[in-house]
Amino acid sequence: MESPKETSQPANKSSTTEGDQEEQCCPNASCEKNGDQDPPSPKQGDFSDPVYKEIAMANGAINRMNRDEMRAKCVELKLDSRGVKDVLRKRLKSYYKRQKLMHSTAADGNGHAYFDYICVVDFEATCEENNPPDYLHEIIEFPIVLIHTRTLEIVDSFQEYVKPVVNPKLSEFCVKLTGISQKMVDEAKTFDQVLKRAVSWLQEKELGTKYKYTFLTDGSWDMGKFLRTQCKLSQIRFPQFARKWINIRKSYGNFYKVARTQTKLICMLENLGMQYDGRPHSGLDDSRNIARIAIHMLKDGCQLRVNECMHSGELRSVPISAPIEGALAPQMPKKRD
Ligand code: AMP
Ligand code: MG
């Protein structure tokens, strides 16, 4: 059975409502309505520098290797040797590129993460076995997993269940899928109260003030559909600080050059040589596993750029040419008029 997350865009992505009118992710509208992000490449580096010829030659040699040769090379270089061919190829290319640029004047900052922290969010929501297109998903679990990009470790997490208000009774299917019981949501706070706690948690970490950070999700649905719908139901504006994020599926597809069909959570993990750890469709476990993928990608040299945003109530792609900015300091959004 296909999860609604398997579709890449929120079903209601094009409907702009009055309440969304002023909400923009970027004042200069540098986001794009359609299209995808290009794979990262050196931008300001001097391509006439001989180091780029060396990198191209190393890439050619890697392209000619089979999987066993790539694995053996990874072992020799003391790199992780797990993963499918596409992953090993990218890992080796990134390694040589980093090594060569490190010793070159053409280095343009490659190898440094853009953010101090990345907050992985994976909402769980009310659902039916076959959700009709206009089904109103209400958020029932709000997890955040915090990655420190310097140590490449999960350093903290936040988790609260949320009481649904429009459809307070969970379907049997939803309980089975998410492992979230009726009692858990009955005893939980409503979304606006939980969001307030999440904002305080983010503020305590000094994110957006002392530290540069951004959000990261598995697909477009968490922010583009679940959070957007929930904010409308809770009559609050979409939080400014959550307007831009990294959609790891896009980053993964672009970085390892694999088809979108290979960017489902379990598939990404398996192709990196890892297994899902925990209970699938638990928001916190999903977030932890997504974080494991992100950490792997950072280790493989991917810089994880923001690639999606909400702009005037619509989901948009953020092009690679957009300036790299961290998320705004978290603040509780205003009530809708
Ligand atoms: P996930 O992060 O994949 O666990 O999915 C997030 C939310 O999407 C779940 O809490 C459900 O509301 C919904 N969902 C996921 N998979 C399915 C499915 N197979 N059928 C119906 N709804 C689903
Ligand atoms: Mg989930």
XYZ file of C-alpha atoms and ligand atoms in Angstrom:
361
model
C 0.000 0.000 0.000
C 1.348 3.412 -0.925
C 1.824 5.945 1.830
C 0.596 9.460 1.035
C 4.212 10.505 1.436
C 5.109 8.526 -1.668
C 3.625 11.292 -3.777
C 6.083 14.128 -3.994
C 3.734 17.081 -3.676
C 0.969 17.941 -1.270
C -2.414 17.348 -2.868
C -3.582 20.850 -2.064
C -0.337 22.556 -2.983
C -1.768 25.007 -5.432
C -4.594 26.364 -3.335
C -3.650 29.759 -2.014
C -5.864 31.132 0.692
C -6.293 34.637 1.958
C -4.543 33.824 5.215
C -1.454 32.737 3.299
C -1.183 35.822 1.122
C 1.621 37.627 2.936
C 3.505 34.536 3.909
C 6.674 34.356 1.841
C 9.793 32.313 2.366
C 12.079 34.799 0.684
C 11.477 38.502 0.138
C 13.143 38.514 -3.278
C 11.088 35.493 -4.378
C 14.211 33.541 -5.295
C 12.282 30.309 -4.975
C 10.928 28.564 -8.038
C 7.440 27.356 -8.673
C 8.559 24.252 -10.514
C 11.730 22.375 -11.196
C 14.250 20.655 -9.072
C 17.523 21.496 -7.486
C 20.677 20.916 -9.461
C 23.339 18.716 -7.948
C 25.839 20.716 -5.904
C 28.966 21.812 -7.761
C 31.774 24.226 -6.977
C 30.432 27.703 -7.656
C 33.076 30.304 -7.179
C 36.119 28.043 -7.620
C 38.567 28.756 -10.385
C 37.953 25.898 -12.816
C 41.215 26.574 -14.655
C 43.070 25.446 -11.551
C 44.834 22.134 -12.304
C 43.148 20.619 -9.268
C 39.919 20.278 -11.286
C 41.728 18.249 -13.920
C 43.018 15.997 -11.142
C 39.503 15.628 -9.766
C 38.137 14.789 -13.219
C 40.819 12.139 -13.667
C 40.054 10.624 -10.260
C 36.343 10.605 -11.147
C 37.106 8.822 -14.426
C 39.096 6.144 -12.600
C 36.253 5.660 -10.102
C 33.715 5.397 -12.933
C 35.713 2.490 -14.352
C 35.676 0.530 -11.073
C 33.204 -2.233 -10.325
C 31.493 -2.489 -6.947
C 34.098 -4.822 -5.401
C 36.921 -2.540 -6.481
C 35.093 0.462 -5.009
C 34.518 -1.388 -1.736
C 38.176 -2.393 -1.577
C 39.194 1.221 -2.209
C 36.869 2.415 0.561
C 38.431 -0.101 2.966
C 41.917 1.013 1.930
C 41.005 4.657 2.522
C 39.307 3.760 5.839
C 35.933 4.916 4.525
C 32.595 3.219 5.204
C 32.419 0.387 2.663
C 28.663 -0.265 3.001
C 26.117 0.705 0.393
C 25.172 0.140 -3.223
C 27.344 1.047 -6.218
C 25.896 4.583 -6.650
C 26.592 5.348 -3.002
C 30.160 3.966 -3.040
C 30.925 5.864 -6.250
C 29.739 9.159 -4.769
C 31.560 8.491 -1.493
C 34.873 7.927 -3.273
C 34.424 10.940 -5.568
C 33.580 13.178 -2.621
C 36.565 11.888 -0.707
C 39.017 12.638 -3.513
C 37.421 16.000 -4.228
C 37.679 17.027 -0.573
C 41.250 15.790 -0.299
C 42.350 17.563 -3.446
C 40.570 20.824 -2.722
C 41.857 20.879 0.836
C 45.378 21.238 -0.529
C 44.453 23.678 -3.263
C 43.992 27.428 -3.460
C 40.885 26.779 -5.579
C 38.991 25.573 -2.505
C 35.655 27.385 -2.239
C 34.445 26.180 1.096
C 33.514 22.660 0.045
C 33.440 20.222 2.922
C 31.842 22.591 5.441
C 28.223 22.156 6.449
C 26.090 25.257 5.938
C 24.309 24.956 9.274
C 25.435 24.367 12.857
C 22.361 22.279 13.554
C 19.744 20.450 11.505
C 16.312 19.737 13.008
C 14.698 16.630 11.555
C 10.904 16.684 11.771
C 8.589 13.813 10.832
C 4.957 14.403 11.793
C 2.428 11.627 12.233
C -1.179 12.479 11.469
C -4.684 11.081 11.652
C -5.521 8.903 8.653
C -7.813 6.298 7.170
C -6.803 3.251 5.186
C -7.684 5.044 1.960
C -7.479 8.757 2.642
C -9.854 10.677 0.340
C -8.081 13.600 -1.398
C -9.810 16.149 0.844
C -9.086 14.229 4.069
C -8.128 16.643 6.851
C -4.998 15.209 8.410
C -4.458 16.415 11.966
C -0.993 16.144 13.494
C -0.882 13.582 16.332
C 2.875 13.320 16.919
C 5.403 16.169 16.836
C 9.015 14.973 16.982
C 12.253 16.908 16.430
C 15.667 15.240 16.262
C 18.637 17.582 16.538
C 21.799 16.890 14.519
C 25.005 18.738 15.365
C 26.728 19.039 11.997
C 30.223 19.423 13.473
C 30.191 16.245 15.561
C 27.822 14.524 13.105
C 25.791 13.177 16.003
C 22.194 13.260 17.155
C 22.524 15.426 20.240
C 18.941 15.810 21.474
C 15.304 15.204 20.641
C 11.828 16.559 21.364
C 8.643 14.532 21.182
C 5.031 15.186 22.112
C 1.787 13.566 21.064
C -0.980 15.912 19.977
C -4.721 15.760 20.625
C -6.729 15.921 17.367
C -9.786 18.153 17.593
C -11.770 17.784 14.348
C -11.631 13.965 14.380
C -10.707 13.129 17.979
C -11.237 9.396 17.490
C -8.307 7.649 15.792
C -9.163 5.049 13.168
C -8.103 1.488 13.897
C -5.887 1.739 10.821
C -4.127 4.844 12.172
C -3.440 3.233 15.563
C -1.986 0.179 13.862
C 0.077 2.213 11.400
C 1.598 4.698 13.850
C 1.512 2.758 17.137
C -0.158 5.816 18.683
C -3.081 4.811 20.928
C -6.327 6.658 21.597
C -5.193 7.128 25.228
C -1.931 8.770 24.126
C -3.738 11.437 22.113
C -6.568 11.857 24.640
C -3.980 12.734 27.281
C -2.006 15.001 24.947
C -2.176 18.790 24.527
C -3.695 20.433 21.465
C -1.463 21.443 18.550
C -1.038 25.116 19.472
C 0.057 24.143 22.992
C 2.530 21.570 21.686
C 3.875 24.018 19.100
C 4.483 26.505 21.916
C 6.560 23.888 23.746
C 8.455 23.020 20.578
C 9.236 26.717 20.045
C 10.531 27.014 23.642
C 12.661 23.904 23.135
C 14.200 25.353 19.965
C 14.756 28.696 21.708
C 16.528 26.995 24.628
C 18.965 25.520 22.107
C 19.657 29.094 20.870
C 18.789 28.099 17.325
C 18.409 31.016 14.942
C 20.072 33.320 17.499
C 23.485 31.930 18.434
C 23.439 29.004 15.997
C 22.549 28.699 12.328
C 20.014 25.924 11.748
C 17.426 24.584 9.373
C 14.735 21.925 9.201
C 14.953 18.675 7.286
C 12.095 16.360 6.306
C 11.500 13.173 4.335
C 9.482 14.548 1.418
C 7.306 17.643 1.052
C 4.332 16.537 3.088
C 5.482 17.350 6.618
C 5.654 21.098 6.082
C 3.738 21.422 2.796
C 0.687 19.446 3.846
C 0.558 18.345 7.503
C 1.852 21.562 9.116
C 0.055 23.790 6.629
C -3.308 22.047 7.201
C -2.818 21.905 10.961
C -2.047 25.629 11.207
C -5.277 26.390 9.362
C -7.263 24.093 11.641
C -5.615 25.623 14.716
C -6.207 29.113 13.271
C -2.598 30.149 13.474
C -0.326 31.418 10.753
C 2.260 29.107 9.238
C 5.394 29.553 11.416
C 7.931 31.839 9.729
C 10.829 29.766 11.022
C 9.541 26.622 9.280
C 9.137 28.231 5.847
C 12.228 26.630 4.306
C 13.613 23.178 4.718
C 15.746 20.445 3.232
C 13.729 17.715 1.529
C 16.168 14.840 1.996
C 14.627 12.837 -0.835
C 15.631 15.513 -3.323
C 19.077 15.953 -1.770
C 19.663 12.208 -1.748
C 18.512 11.759 -5.362
C 20.679 14.615 -6.568
C 23.742 13.708 -4.544
C 23.899 9.980 -5.240
C 22.309 10.440 -8.685
C 19.555 7.899 -8.166
C 15.965 7.891 -9.404
C 13.194 9.304 -7.204
C 11.821 5.764 -6.838
C 14.882 4.987 -4.748
C 14.384 7.795 -2.263
C 11.851 6.205 0.088
C 13.049 6.043 3.653
C 13.694 2.284 3.811
C 15.261 2.320 0.351
C 17.635 5.196 1.185
C 18.721 3.392 4.370
C 19.238 0.084 2.614
C 21.165 1.624 -0.249
C 23.488 3.170 2.309
C 23.943 -0.283 3.842
C 21.828 0.378 6.951
C 18.631 -1.091 8.423
C 15.638 0.790 9.819
C 16.113 1.061 13.578
C 12.877 1.133 15.637
C 9.217 1.171 14.671
C 8.327 2.437 11.185
C 5.698 5.230 11.291
C 6.600 6.237 14.833
C 7.366 9.915 14.270
C 10.364 9.891 16.593
C 11.835 6.668 15.170
C 11.229 7.886 11.614
C 12.990 11.170 12.494
C 15.960 9.318 14.009
C 16.319 7.161 10.917
C 16.055 10.166 8.610
C 18.755 11.804 10.760
C 20.974 8.743 10.283
C 20.659 9.185 6.501
C 21.431 12.916 6.753
C 24.527 12.222 8.868
C 25.684 9.635 6.346
C 25.245 12.132 3.532
C 27.190 14.807 5.414
C 29.980 12.277 5.999
C 29.949 11.494 2.278
C 30.508 15.187 1.550
C 26.965 16.342 0.746
C 26.395 19.850 2.035
C 22.615 19.523 2.413
C 21.162 22.761 1.094
C 17.681 24.094 1.682
C 15.702 22.998 -1.382
C 12.010 23.629 -0.618
C 9.929 26.391 0.881
C 6.393 27.657 1.378
C 5.784 30.831 -0.588
C 2.395 32.563 -0.497
C 0.823 29.341 0.717
C 2.353 27.249 -2.055
C 5.090 24.685 -2.045
C 8.109 25.781 -4.089
C 11.588 24.565 -4.946
C 14.530 26.654 -3.779
C 17.160 26.829 -6.548
C 20.808 26.200 -5.853
C 21.537 29.852 -6.721
C 19.497 31.092 -3.729
C 21.552 32.565 -0.882
C 22.171 30.170 1.958
C 20.337 31.412 5.010
C 19.541 29.683 8.252
C 15.966 29.478 9.541
C 14.643 32.441 11.475
C 14.713 32.433 15.259
C 11.698 30.373 16.366
C 8.653 32.296 17.535
C 5.079 31.278 18.170
C 3.093 32.320 15.058
C 0.292 34.865 15.307
C -3.390 33.879 15.267
C -5.054 34.025 11.859
C -7.473 36.903 11.354
P 5.020 8.482 7.722
O 5.932 9.592 8.122
O 5.411 7.726 6.525
O 4.847 7.619 8.924
O 3.608 9.100 7.373
C 3.085 10.244 7.984
C 1.603 10.147 8.023
O 1.092 9.861 6.716
C 1.029 9.036 8.902
O 0.924 9.423 10.259
C -0.350 8.872 8.288
O -1.220 9.911 8.652
C -0.056 9.027 6.824
N 0.240 7.714 6.220
C 1.451 7.137 6.064
N 1.344 5.956 5.447
C 0.042 5.773 5.194
C -0.735 4.744 4.557
N -0.150 3.666 4.068
N -2.066 4.900 4.470
C -2.676 5.998 4.966
N -2.008 7.019 5.549
C -0.693 6.902 5.688
Mg 6.612 9.118 10.002
